[in-house]
Tab-separated table of C-alpha atoms in Angstrom:
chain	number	residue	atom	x	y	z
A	1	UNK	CA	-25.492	-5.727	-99.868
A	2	UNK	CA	-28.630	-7.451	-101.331
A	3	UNK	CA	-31.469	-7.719	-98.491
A	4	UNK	CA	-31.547	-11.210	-98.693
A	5	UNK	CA	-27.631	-11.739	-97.320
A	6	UNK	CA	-28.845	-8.817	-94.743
A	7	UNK	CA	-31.783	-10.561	-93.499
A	8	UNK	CA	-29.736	-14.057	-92.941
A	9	UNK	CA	-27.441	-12.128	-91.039
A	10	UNK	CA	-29.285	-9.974	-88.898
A	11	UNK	CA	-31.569	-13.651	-88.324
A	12	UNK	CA	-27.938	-14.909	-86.772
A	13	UNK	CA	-28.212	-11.848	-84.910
A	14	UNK	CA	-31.498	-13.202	-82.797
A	15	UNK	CA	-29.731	-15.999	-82.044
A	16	UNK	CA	-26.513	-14.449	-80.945
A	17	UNK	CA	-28.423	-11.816	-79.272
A	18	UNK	CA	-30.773	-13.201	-77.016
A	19	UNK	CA	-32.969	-12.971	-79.939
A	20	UNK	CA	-36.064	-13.423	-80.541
A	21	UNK	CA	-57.316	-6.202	-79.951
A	22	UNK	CA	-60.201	-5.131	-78.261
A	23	UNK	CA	-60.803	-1.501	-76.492
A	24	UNK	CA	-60.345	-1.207	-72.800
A	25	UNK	CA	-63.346	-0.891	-70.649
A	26	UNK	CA	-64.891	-2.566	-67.589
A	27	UNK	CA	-63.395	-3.202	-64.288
A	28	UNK	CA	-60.015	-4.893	-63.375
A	29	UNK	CA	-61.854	-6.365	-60.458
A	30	UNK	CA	-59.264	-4.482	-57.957
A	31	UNK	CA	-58.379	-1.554	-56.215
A	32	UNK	CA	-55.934	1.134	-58.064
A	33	UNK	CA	-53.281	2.205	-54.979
A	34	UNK	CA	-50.561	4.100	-57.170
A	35	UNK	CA	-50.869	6.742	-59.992
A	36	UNK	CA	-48.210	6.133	-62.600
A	37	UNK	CA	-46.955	8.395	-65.347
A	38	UNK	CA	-49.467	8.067	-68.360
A	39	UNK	CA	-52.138	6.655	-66.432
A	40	UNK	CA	-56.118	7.493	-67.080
A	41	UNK	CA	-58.937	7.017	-65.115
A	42	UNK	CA	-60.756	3.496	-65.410
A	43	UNK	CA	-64.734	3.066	-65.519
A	44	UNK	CA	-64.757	2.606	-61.879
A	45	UNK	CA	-63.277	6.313	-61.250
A	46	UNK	CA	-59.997	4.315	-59.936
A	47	UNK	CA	-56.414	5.181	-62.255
A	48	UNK	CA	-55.254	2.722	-64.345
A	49	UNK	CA	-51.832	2.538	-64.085
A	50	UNK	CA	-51.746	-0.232	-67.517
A	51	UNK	CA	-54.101	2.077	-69.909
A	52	UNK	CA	-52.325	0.208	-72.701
A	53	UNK	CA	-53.350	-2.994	-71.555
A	54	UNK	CA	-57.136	-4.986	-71.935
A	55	UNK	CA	-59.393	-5.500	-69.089
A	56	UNK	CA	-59.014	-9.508	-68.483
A	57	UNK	CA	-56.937	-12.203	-66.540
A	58	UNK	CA	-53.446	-11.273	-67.511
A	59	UNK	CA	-53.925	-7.720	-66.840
A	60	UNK	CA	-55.682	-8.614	-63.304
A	61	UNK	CA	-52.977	-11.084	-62.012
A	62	UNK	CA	-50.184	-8.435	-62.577
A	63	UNK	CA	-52.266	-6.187	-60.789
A	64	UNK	CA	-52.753	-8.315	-57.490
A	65	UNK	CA	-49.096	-9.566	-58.073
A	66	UNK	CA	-48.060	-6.009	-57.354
A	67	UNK	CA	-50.910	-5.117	-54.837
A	68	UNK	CA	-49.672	-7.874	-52.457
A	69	UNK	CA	-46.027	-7.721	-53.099
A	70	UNK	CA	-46.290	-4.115	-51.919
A	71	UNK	CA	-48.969	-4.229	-48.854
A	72	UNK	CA	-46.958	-4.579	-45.678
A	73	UNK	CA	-50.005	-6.701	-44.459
A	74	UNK	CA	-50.070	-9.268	-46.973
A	75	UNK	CA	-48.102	-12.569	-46.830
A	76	UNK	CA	-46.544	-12.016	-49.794
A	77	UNK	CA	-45.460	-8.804	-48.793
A	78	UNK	CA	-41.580	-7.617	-50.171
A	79	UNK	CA	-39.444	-5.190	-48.938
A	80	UNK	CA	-38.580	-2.682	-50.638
A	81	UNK	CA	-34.943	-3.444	-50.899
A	82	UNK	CA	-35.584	-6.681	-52.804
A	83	UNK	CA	-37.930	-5.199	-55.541
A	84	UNK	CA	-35.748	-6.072	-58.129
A	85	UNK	CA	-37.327	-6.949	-62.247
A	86	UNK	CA	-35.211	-7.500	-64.852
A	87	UNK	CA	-36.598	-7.092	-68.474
A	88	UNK	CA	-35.367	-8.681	-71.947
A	89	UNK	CA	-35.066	-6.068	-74.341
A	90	UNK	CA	-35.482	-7.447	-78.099
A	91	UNK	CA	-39.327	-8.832	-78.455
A	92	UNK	CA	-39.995	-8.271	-74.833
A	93	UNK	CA	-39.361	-4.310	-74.719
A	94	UNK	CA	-39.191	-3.562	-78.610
A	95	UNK	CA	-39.275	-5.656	-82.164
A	96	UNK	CA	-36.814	-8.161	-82.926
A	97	UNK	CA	-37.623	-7.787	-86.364
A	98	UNK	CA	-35.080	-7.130	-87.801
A	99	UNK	CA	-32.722	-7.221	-85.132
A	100	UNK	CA	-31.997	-3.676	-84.381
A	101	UNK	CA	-28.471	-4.229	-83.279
A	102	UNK	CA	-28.411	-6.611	-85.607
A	103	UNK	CA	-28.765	-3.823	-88.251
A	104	UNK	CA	-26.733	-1.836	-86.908
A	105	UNK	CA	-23.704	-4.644	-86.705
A	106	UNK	CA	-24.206	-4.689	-90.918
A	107	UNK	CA	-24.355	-0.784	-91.749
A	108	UNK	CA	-21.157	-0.982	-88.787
A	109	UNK	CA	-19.554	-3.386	-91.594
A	110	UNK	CA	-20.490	-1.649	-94.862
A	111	UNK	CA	-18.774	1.730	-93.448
A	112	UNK	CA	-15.816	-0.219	-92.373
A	113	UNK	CA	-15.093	-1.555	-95.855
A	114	UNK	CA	-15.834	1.336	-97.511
A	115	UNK	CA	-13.070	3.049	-95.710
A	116	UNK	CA	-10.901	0.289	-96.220
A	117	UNK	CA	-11.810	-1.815	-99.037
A	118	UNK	CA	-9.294	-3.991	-98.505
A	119	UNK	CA	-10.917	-5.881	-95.573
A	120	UNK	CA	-13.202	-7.042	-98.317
A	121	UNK	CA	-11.095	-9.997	-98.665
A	122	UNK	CA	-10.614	-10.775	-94.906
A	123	UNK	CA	-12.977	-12.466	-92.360
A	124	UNK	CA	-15.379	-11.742	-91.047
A	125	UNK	CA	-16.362	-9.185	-93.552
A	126	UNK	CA	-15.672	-11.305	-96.660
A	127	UNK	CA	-18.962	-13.702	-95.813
A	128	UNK	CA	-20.890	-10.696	-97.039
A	129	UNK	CA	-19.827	-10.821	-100.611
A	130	UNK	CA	-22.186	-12.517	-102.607
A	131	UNK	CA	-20.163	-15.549	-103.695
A	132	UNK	CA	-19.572	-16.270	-99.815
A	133	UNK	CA	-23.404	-16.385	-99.363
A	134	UNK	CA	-23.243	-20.471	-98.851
A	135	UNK	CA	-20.953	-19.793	-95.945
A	136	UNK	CA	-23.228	-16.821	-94.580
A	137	UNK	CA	-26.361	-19.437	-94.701
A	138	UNK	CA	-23.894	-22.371	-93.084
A	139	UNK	CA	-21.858	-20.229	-90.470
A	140	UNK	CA	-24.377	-17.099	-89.580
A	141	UNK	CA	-23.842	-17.115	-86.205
A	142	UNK	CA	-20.448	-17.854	-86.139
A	143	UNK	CA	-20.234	-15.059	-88.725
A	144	UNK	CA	-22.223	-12.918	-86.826
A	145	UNK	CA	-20.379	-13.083	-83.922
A	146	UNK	CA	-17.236	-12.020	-85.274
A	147	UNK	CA	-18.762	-9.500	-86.896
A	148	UNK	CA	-20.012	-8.073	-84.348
A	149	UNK	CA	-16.729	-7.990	-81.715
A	150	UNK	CA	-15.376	-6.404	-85.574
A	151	UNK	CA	-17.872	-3.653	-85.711
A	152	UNK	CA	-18.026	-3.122	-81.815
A	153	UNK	CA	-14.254	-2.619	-80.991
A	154	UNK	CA	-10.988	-1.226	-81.590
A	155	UNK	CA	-12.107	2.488	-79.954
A	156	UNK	CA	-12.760	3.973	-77.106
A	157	UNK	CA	-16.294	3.666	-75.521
A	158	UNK	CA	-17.310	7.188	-76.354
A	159	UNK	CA	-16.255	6.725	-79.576
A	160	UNK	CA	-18.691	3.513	-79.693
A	161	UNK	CA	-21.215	5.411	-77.545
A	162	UNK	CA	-21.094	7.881	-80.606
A	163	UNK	CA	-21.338	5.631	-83.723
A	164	UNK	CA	-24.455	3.676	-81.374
A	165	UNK	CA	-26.051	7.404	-81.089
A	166	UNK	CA	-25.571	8.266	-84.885
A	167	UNK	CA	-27.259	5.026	-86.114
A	168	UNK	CA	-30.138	5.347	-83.805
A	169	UNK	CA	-30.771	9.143	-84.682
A	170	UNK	CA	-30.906	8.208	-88.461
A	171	UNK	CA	-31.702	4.178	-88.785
A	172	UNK	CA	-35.572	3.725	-89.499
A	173	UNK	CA	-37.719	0.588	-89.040
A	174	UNK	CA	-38.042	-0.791	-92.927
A	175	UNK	CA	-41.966	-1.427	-92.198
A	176	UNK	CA	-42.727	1.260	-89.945
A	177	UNK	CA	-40.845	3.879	-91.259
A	178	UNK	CA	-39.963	5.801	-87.754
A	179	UNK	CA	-37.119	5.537	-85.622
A	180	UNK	CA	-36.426	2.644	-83.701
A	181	UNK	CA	-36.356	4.418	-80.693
A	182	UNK	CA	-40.164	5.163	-81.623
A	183	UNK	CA	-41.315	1.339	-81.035
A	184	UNK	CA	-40.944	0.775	-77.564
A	185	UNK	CA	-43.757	-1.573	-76.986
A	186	UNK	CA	-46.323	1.074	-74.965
A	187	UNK	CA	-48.174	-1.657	-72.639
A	188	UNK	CA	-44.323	-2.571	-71.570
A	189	UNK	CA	-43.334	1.093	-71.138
A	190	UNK	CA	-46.684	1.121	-68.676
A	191	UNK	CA	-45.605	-1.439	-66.738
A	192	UNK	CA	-41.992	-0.652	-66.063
A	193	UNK	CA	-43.534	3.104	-64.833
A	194	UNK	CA	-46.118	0.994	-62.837
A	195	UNK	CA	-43.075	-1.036	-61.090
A	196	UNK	CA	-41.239	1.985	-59.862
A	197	UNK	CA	-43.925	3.609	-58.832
A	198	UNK	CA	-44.624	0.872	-56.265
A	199	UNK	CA	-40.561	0.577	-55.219
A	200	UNK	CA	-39.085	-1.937	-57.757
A	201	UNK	CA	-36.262	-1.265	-59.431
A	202	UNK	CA	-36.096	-2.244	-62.728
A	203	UNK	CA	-33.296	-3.300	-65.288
A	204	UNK	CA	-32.619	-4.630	-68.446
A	205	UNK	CA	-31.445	-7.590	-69.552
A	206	UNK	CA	-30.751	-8.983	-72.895
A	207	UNK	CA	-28.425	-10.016	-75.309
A	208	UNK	CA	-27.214	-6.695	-76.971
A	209	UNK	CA	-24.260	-5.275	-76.026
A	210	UNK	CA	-24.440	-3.113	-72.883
A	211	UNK	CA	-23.196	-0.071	-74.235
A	212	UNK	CA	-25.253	0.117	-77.092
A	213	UNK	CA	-28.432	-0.316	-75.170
A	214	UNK	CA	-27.143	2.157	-72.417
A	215	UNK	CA	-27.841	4.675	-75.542
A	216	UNK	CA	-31.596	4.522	-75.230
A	217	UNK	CA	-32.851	2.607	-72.528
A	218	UNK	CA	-32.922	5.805	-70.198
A	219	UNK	CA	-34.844	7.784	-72.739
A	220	UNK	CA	-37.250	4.479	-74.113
A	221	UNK	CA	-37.997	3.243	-70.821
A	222	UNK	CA	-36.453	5.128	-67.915
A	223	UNK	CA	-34.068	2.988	-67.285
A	224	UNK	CA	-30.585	4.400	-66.306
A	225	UNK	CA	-27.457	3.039	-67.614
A	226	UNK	CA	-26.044	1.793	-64.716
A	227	UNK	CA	-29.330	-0.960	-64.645
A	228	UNK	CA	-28.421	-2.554	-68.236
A	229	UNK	CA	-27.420	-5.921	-68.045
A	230	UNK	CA	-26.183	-7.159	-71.440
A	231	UNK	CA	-23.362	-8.843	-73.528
A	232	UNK	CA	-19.984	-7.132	-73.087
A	233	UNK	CA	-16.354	-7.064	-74.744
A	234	UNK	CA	-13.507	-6.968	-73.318
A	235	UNK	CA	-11.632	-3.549	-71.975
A	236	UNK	CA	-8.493	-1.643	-71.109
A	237	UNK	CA	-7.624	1.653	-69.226
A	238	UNK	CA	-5.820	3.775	-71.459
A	239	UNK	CA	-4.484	7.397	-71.114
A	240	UNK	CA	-4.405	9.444	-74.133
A	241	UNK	CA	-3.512	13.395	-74.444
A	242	UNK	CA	-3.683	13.279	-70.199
A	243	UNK	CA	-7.320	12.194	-70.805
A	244	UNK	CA	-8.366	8.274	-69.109
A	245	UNK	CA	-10.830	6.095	-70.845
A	246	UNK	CA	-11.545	2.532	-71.515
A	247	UNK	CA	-10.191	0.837	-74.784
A	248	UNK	CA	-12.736	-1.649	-76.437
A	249	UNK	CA	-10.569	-4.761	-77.011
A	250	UNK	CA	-11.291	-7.100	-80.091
A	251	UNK	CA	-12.777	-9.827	-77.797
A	252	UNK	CA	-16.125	-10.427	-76.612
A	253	UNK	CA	-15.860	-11.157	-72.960
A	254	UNK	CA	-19.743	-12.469	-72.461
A	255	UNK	CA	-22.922	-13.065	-74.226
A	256	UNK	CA	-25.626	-12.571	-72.627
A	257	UNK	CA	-28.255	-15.162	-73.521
A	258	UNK	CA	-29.491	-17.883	-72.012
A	259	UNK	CA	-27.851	-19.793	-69.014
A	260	UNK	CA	-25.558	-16.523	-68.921
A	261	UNK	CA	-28.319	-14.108	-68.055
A	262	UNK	CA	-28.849	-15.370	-64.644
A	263	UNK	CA	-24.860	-15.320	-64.127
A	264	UNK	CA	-24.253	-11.684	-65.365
A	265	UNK	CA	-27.717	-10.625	-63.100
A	266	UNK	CA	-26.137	-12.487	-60.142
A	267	UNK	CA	-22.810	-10.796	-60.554
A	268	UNK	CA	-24.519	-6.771	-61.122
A	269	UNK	CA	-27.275	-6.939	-58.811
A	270	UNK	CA	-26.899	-9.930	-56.511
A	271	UNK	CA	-30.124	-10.866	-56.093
A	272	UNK	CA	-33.131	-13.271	-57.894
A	273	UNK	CA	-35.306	-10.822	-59.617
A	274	UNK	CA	-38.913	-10.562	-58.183
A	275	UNK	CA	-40.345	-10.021	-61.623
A	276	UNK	CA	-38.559	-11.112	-64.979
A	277	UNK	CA	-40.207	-10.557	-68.066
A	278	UNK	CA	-38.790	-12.130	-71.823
A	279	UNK	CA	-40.340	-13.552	-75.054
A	280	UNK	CA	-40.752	-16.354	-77.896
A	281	UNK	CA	-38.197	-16.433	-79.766
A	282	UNK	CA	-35.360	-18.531	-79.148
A	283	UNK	CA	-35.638	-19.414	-75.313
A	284	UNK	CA	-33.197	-17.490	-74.260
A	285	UNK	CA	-35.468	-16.047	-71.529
A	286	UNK	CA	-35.769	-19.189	-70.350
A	287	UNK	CA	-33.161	-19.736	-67.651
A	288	UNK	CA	-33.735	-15.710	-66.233
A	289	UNK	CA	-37.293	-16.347	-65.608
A	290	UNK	CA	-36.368	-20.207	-64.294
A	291	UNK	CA	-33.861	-18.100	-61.958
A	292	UNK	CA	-36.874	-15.593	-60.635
A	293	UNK	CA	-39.483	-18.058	-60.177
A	294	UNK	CA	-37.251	-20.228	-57.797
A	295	UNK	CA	-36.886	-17.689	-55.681
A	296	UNK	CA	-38.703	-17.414	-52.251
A	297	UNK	CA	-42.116	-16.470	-53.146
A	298	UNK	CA	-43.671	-14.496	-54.483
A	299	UNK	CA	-42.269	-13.817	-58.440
A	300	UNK	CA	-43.873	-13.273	-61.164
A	301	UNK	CA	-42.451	-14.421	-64.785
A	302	UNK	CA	-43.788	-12.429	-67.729
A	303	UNK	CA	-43.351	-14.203	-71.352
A	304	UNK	CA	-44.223	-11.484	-74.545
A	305	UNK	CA	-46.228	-13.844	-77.255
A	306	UNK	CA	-46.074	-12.308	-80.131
A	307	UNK	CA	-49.393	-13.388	-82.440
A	308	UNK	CA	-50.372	-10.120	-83.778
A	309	UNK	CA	-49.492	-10.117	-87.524
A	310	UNK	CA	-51.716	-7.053	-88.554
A	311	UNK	CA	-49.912	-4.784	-85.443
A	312	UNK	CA	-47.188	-6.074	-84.738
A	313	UNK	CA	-45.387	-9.599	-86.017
A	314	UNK	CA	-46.703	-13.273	-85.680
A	315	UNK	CA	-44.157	-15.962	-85.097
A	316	UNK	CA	-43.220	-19.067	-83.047
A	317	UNK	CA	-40.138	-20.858	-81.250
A	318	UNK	CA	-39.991	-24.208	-83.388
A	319	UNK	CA	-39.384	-25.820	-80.191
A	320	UNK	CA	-41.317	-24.495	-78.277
A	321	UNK	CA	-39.437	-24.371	-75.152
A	322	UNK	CA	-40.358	-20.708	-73.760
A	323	UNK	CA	-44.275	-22.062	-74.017
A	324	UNK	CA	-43.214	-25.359	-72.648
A	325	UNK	CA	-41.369	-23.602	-69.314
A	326	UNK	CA	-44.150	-21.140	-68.878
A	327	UNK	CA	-46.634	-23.824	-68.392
A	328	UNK	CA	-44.586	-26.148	-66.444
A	329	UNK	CA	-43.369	-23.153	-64.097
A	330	UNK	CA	-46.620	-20.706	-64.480
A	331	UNK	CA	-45.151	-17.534	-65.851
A	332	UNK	CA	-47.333	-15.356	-67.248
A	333	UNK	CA	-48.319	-15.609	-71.112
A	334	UNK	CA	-49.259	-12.485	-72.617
A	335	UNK	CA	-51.095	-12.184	-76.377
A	336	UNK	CA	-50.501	-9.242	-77.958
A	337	UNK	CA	-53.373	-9.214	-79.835
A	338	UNK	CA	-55.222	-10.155	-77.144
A	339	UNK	CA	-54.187	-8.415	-73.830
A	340	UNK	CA	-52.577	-4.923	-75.365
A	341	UNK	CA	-55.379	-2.399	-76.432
A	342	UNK	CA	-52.436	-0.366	-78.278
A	343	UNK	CA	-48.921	-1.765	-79.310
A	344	UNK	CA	-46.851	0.957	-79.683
A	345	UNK	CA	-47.036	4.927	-78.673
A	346	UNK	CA	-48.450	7.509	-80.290
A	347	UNK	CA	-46.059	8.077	-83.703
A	348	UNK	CA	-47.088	4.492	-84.896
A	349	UNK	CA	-50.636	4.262	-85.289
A	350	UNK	CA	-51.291	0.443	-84.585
């Protein structure tokens, strides 16, 4: 498939999905109480738990967000029990460009009609052909969608689990040439160790589907598959060769983005999120951090800006509605260029 059909396709994708640099030094003007994982020692002798991260004003208030959230004599001390953060993944954890499961969804396709070329001439995989590309550039999400409850279903979850692995051991970024599973954004990485260290429990929470993010999230950022929150299909209990397991029906049973993220966090963990962290892109952070911030105080919303062309990516909402909520309700706007010292770990050099 040409790259141009790809790329308006896997752009659907970040819509379906939930989709969407000076050195350190100096003091953070605070006291260092936990040593995280990765941590080095700051000018004042104190650890840094955020190494990755610029000395400044966004790097301070997360710092005294989790100081007093965590001192049993401050007023806006939390128990431990309701030290809950819930992360996007795509743009907020790693790149959304491309769309990795986005990708994935396409190469899902290709392999499908290779070994039966006659779904060529069905839907949804007909919108790929080249003199369907009107319809891809009219309908891309809609086509997107059922592409991806095609590529997603009709097999077991290991099986899934399997085909999820395979891509992800052999799929490389097209403009950093490494694994994707390389590009976990390392200030990010610093702060979810940072968060458990001091009793949170952290999850994420974005638009891919759950199973394919419970494939790397424990390895990327520690996080266990059990504490994914993400779009799901629908399933069945089925007993083959006295063996159980869960069939993956062909129907997507909910989509994660948007007014649906607070719903699905509701349902697995049952309580507002202290922290939530998402990005620009296509506001569909919006309503998870609108859900944290209302709670009791403290919270503390986190929204990933991403302005950093030469590191990373530069790019706006057109809207400009995650910029627009962050300001009315005070989350937290980070710059990458501005407040991470290092974007990604040590196998991409930027």
């Amino acid at each position: 498939m040409a790259w141009s059909r790809r790329a308006v396709l896997v752009a659907a994708a970040a819509s379906c999905l939930g989709l969407a640099s000076a050195s350190c030094g100096g003091s953070h003007g605070g006291t260092y109480t936990t040593v995280t994982a990765g941590a080095t020692p700051g000018t004042n002798g104190a650890i840094d738990p955020l190494p990755s991260w610029n000395t400044g004003p966004t790097k301070k208030r997360i710092l005294d967000f989790v100081t007093a959230a965590t001192n049993e004599g401050s007023a806006s001390f939390v128990k431990l029990e309701d030290r809950m953060a819930t992360f996007d993944n795509d743009g907020t954890l790693w790149p959304e460009k491309p769309v990795v499961e986005g990708v994935f969804v396409l190469d899902r396709a290709a392999a499908m009609v290779q070994r039966d070329p006659s779904l060529r001439e069905k839907q949804p995989f007909s919108s790929m052909l080249p003199a369907d590309r009107p319809n891809i550039e009219r309908d891309g999400k809609a086509a997107f969608l059922e592409l991806f409850v095609a590529t997603h279903t009709g097999m077991t979850d290991e099986a899934f689990a399997e085909e999820a692995r395979s891509f992800l051991k052999t799929a490389r970024h097209p403009r950093f040439g490494v694994p994707y599973t390389d590009l976990a954004y390392q200030p990010m990485v610093e702060l979810l160790r940072y968060l458990r260290q001091n009793g949170f429990t952290t999850y994420v929470c974005s638009g891919g589907d759950t199973d394919f993010m419970r494939q790397f999230t424990p390895q990327m950022y520690g996080i266990p598959p059990q504490q994914v929150i993400g779009s799901t299909v629908q399933k069945s209990f089925v007993m083959e060769n006295g063996r159980s397991g869960l069939f993956r029906k062909s129907a997507l049973a909910s989509l994660n983005d948007k007014d649906q993220k607070p719903v699905n966090i509701d349902r697995q963990i049952g309580k507002r999120p202290l922290v939530a962290a998402g990005n620009v892109r296509s506001a569909g952070d919006v309503a998870m951090l609108e859900y944290s911030g209302s709670r009791p105080p403290p919270s503390l919303g986190i929204v990933i800006t991403h302005d950093d062309a030469e590191r990373e990516f530069a790019y706006e909402e057109p809207d400009n509605a995650t910029r627009t909520a962050a300001r009315e309700h005070g989350f937290l706007l980070v710059s990458m260029k501005k407040d991470w010292a290092r974007v990604f770990g040590p196998s991409v050099t930027r």
